[in-house]
mmCIF file of C-alpha atoms in Angstrom:
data_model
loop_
_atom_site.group_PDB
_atom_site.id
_atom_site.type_symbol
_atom_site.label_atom_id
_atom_site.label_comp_id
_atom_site.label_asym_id
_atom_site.label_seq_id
_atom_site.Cartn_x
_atom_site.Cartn_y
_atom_site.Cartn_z
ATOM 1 C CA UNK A 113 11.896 23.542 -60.904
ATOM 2 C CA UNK A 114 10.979 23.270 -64.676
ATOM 3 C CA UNK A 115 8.414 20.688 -64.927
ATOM 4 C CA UNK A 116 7.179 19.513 -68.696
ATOM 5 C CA UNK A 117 4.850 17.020 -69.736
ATOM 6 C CA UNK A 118 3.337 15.441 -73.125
ATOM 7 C CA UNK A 119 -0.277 14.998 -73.523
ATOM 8 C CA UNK A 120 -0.720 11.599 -75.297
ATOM 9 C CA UNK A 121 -3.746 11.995 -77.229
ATOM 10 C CA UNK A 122 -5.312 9.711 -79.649
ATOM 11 C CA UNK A 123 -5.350 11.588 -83.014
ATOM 12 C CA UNK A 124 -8.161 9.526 -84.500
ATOM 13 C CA UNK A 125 -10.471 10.930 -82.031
ATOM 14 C CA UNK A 126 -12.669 13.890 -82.406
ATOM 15 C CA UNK A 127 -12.961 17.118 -79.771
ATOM 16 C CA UNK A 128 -16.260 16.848 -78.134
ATOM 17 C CA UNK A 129 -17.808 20.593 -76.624
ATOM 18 C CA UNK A 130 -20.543 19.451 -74.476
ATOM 19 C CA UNK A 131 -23.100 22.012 -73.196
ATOM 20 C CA UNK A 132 -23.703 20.603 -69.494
ATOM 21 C CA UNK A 133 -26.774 22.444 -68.964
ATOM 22 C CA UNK A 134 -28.378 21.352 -71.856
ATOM 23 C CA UNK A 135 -26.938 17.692 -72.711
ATOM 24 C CA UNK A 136 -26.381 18.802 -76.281
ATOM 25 C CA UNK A 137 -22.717 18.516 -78.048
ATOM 26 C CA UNK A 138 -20.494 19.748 -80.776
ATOM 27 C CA UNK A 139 -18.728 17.200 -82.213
ATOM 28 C CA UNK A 140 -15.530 17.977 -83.990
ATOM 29 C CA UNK A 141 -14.858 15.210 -87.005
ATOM 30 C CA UNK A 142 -11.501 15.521 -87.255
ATOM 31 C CA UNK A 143 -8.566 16.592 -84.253
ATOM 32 C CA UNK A 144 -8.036 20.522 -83.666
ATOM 33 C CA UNK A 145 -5.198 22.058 -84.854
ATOM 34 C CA UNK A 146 -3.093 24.634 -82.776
ATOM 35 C CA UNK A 147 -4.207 23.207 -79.610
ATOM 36 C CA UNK A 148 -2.617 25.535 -76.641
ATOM 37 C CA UNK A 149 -3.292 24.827 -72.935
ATOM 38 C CA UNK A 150 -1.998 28.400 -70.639
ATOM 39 C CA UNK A 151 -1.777 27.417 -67.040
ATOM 40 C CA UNK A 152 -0.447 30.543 -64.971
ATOM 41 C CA UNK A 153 -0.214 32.404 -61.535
ATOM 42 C CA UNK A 154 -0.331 35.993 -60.536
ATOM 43 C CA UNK A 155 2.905 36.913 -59.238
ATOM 44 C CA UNK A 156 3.748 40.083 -57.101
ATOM 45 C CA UNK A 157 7.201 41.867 -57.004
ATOM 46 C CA UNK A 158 8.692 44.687 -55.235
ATOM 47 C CA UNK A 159 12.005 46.066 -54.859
ATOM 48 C CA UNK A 160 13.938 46.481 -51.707
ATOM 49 C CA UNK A 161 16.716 48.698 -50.750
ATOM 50 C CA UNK A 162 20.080 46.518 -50.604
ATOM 51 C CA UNK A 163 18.844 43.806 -52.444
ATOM 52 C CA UNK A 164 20.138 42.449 -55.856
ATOM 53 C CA UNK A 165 16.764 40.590 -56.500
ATOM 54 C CA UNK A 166 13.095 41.949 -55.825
ATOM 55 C CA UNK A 167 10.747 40.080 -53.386
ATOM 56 C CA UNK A 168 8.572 37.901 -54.919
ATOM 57 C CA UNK A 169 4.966 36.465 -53.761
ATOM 58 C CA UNK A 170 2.870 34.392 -55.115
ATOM 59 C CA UNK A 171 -0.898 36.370 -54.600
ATOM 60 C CA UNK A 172 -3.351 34.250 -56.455
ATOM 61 C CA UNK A 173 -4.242 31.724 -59.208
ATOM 62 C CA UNK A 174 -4.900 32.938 -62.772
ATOM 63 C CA UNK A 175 -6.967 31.997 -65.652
ATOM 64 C CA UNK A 176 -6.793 28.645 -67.353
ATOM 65 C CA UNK A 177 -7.113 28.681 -70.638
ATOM 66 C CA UNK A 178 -7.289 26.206 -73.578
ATOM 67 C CA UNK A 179 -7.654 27.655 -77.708
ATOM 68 C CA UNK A 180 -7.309 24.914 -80.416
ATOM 69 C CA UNK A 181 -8.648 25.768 -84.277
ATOM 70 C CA UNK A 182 -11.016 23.023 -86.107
ATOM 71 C CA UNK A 183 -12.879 22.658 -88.870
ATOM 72 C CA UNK A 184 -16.522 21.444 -89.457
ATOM 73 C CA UNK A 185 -17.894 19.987 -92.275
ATOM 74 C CA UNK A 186 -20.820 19.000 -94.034
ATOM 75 C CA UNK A 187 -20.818 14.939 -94.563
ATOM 76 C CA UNK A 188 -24.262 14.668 -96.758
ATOM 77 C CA UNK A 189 -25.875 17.358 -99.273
ATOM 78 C CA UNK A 190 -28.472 17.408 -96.242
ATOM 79 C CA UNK A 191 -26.041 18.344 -93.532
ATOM 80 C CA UNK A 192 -26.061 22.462 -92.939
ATOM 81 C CA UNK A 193 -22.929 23.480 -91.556
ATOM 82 C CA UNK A 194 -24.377 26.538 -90.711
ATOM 83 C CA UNK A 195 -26.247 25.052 -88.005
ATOM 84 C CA UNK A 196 -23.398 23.655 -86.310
ATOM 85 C CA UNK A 197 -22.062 27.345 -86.173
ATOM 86 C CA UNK A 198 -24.755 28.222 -84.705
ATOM 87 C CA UNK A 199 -24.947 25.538 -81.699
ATOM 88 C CA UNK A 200 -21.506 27.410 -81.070
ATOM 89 C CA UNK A 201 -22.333 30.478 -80.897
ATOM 90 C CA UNK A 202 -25.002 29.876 -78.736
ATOM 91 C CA UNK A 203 -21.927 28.418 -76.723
ATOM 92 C CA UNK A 204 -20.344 31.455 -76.648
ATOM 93 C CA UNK A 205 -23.532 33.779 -75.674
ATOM 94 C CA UNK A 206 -25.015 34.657 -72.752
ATOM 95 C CA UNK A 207 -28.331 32.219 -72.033
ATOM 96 C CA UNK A 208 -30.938 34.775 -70.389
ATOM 97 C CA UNK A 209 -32.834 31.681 -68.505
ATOM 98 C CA UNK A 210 -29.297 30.949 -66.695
ATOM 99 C CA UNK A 211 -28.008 34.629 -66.394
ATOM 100 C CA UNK A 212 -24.421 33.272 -67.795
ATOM 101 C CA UNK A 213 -23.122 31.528 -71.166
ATOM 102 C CA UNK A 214 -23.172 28.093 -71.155
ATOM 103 C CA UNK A 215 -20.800 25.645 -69.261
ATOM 104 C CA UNK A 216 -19.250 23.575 -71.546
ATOM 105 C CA UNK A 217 -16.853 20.188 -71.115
ATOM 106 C CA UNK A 218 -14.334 20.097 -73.652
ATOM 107 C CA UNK A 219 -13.407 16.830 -74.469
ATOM 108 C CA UNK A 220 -10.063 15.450 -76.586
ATOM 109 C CA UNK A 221 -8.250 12.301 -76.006
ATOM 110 C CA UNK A 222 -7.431 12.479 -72.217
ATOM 111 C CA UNK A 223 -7.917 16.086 -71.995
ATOM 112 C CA UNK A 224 -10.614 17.022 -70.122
ATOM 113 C CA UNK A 225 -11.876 20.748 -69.409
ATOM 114 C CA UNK A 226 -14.847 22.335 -67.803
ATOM 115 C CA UNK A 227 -15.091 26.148 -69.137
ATOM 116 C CA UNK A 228 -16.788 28.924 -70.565
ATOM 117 C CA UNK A 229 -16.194 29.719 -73.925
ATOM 118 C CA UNK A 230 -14.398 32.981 -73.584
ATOM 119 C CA UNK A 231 -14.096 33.506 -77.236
ATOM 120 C CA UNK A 232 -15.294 32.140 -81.003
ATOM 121 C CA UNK A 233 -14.119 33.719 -83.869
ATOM 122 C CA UNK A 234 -11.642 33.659 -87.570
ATOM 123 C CA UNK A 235 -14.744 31.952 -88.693
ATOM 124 C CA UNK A 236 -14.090 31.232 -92.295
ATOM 125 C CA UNK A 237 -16.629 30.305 -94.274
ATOM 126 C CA UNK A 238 -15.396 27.693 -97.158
ATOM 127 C CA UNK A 239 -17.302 26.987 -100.800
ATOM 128 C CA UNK A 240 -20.558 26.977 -101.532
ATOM 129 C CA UNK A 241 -22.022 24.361 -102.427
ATOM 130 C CA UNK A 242 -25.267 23.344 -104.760
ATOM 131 C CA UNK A 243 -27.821 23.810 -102.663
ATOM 132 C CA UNK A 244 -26.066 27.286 -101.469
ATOM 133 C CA UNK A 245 -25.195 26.070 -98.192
ATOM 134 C CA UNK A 246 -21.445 26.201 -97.097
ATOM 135 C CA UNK A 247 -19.287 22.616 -97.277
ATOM 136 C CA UNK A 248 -17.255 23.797 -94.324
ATOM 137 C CA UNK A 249 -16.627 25.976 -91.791
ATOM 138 C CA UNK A 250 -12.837 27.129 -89.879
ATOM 139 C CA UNK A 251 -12.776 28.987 -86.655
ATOM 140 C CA UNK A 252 -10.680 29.444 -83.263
ATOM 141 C CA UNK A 253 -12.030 29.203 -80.069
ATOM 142 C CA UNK A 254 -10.533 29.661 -76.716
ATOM 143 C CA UNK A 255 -11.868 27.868 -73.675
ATOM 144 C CA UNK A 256 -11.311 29.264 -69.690
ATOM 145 C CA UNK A 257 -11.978 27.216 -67.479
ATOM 146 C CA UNK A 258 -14.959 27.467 -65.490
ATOM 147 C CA UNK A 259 -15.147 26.589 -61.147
ATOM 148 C CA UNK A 260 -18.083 27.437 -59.588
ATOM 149 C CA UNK A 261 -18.119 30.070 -56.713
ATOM 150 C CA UNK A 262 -20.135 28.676 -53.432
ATOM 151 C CA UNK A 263 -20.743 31.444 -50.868
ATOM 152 C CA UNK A 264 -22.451 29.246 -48.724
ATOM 153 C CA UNK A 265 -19.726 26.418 -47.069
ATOM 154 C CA UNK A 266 -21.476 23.052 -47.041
ATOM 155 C CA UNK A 267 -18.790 21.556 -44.650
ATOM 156 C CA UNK A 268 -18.755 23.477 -41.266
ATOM 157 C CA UNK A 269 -15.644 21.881 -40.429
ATOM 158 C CA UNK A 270 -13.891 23.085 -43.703
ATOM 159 C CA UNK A 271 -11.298 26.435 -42.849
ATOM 160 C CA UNK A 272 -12.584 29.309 -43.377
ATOM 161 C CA UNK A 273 -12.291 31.116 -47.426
ATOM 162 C CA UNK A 274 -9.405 33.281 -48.184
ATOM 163 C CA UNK A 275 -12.134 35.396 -49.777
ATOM 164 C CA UNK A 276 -13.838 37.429 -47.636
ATOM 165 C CA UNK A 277 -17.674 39.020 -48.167
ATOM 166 C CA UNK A 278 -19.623 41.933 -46.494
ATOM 167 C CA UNK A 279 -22.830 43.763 -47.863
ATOM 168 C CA UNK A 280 -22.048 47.327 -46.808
ATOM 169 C CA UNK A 281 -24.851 49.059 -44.700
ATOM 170 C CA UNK A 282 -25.582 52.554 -44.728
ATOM 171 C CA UNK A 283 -23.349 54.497 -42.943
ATOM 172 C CA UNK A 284 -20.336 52.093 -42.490
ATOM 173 C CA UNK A 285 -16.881 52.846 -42.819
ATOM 174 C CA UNK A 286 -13.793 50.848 -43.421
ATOM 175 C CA UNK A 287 -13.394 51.794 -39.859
ATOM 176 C CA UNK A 288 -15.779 50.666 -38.688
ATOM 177 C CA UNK A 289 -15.801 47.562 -40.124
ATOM 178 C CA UNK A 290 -12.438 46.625 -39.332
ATOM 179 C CA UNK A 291 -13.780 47.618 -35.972
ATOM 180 C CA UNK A 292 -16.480 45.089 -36.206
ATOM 181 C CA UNK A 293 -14.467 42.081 -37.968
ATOM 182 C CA UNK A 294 -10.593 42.705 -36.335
ATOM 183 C CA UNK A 295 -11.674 44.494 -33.295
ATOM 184 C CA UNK A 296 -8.910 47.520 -34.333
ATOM 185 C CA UNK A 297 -10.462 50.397 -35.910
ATOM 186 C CA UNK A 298 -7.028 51.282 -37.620
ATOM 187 C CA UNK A 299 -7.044 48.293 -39.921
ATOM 188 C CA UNK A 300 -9.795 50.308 -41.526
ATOM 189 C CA UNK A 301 -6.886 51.888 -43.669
ATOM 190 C CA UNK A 302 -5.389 48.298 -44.651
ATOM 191 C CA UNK A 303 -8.617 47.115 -46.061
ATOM 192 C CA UNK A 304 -9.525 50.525 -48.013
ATOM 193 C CA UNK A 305 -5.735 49.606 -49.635
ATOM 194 C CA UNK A 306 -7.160 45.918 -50.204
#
């Protein structure tokens, strides 16, 4: 089933990256340009004797992903464009009080997207102006979404993760921990090929 859909999204509006850990936003004056949204799965395949097509299996979500190109500029003589850069890159680096870049909420017309900025780059610097400052600023930027990972369930009645976790003690092998978790020993071999 092919399913397609049109974002309707008010051109007049600007893009909006919001840091949510910090409250403070990029604001894009005019709409992006080569906005893409990649929404995919990871999809296994294996051949089997006698059969025309291969088996297929769905094993797991993939990345989201938005990229989109924009353009800053300077509105007064006063306005530095470089500083805007600079907000995102600081975006797109690693913040050592929260051990991770920054989430971000990129906003455009209905589009909404909670992410990490993955990458921020084809930064083109246009003319100079007076006061040796630049009047504007292209880049690209490409968004992947961000969900948090809980390890601790708040909702005892919730089913149990797909995901699995064990610290490894000394002297524990697959064996044995298949022995622990399954009861079977054997399955030790299954989750070594996991």
């Amino acid at each position: 089933m092919t399913m397609s859909f049109k974002l309707n999204l008010n051109q007049t509006t600007p893009w909006t990256l919001l840091n949510l850990d910090t409250g403070q936003a990029v604001v894009g004056p005019y709409p992006p340009t080569s906005l893409t949204r990649n929404v995919a799965s990871e999809i296994g395949t294996a051949t089997s004797l006698g059969r025309e097509h291969p088996i297929v299996q769905w094993l797991g979500g993939s990345t989201e992903t938005i990229a989109f190109e924009a353009t800053l500029y300077a509105e007064t003589f006063l306005d530095r464009i470089e500083d805007k850069v600079e907000e995102l890159f600081a975006l797109a680096r690693r913040d050592e009080a929260l051990g991770r870049p920054p989430v971000v909420q990129f906003v455009y017309g209905t589009l909404t997207f909670r992410a990490l900025v993955k990458e921020l780059g084809g930064i083109k610097y246009g003319d100079l102006r007076p006061n040796g400052t630049y009047r504007r600023v292209d880049f690209a930027i490409t968004l992947v979404r961000y969900e948090p990972l809980d390890m601790v369930a708040t909702d005892p009645t919730a089913p149990e993760p797909s995901t699995r976790f064990h610290v490894v003690a000394d002297g524990e092998t697959w064996e044995s921990m298949a022995r622990d978790e399954y009861g079977e020993p054997m399955l030790g071999v299954k989750l070594r090929d996991l």
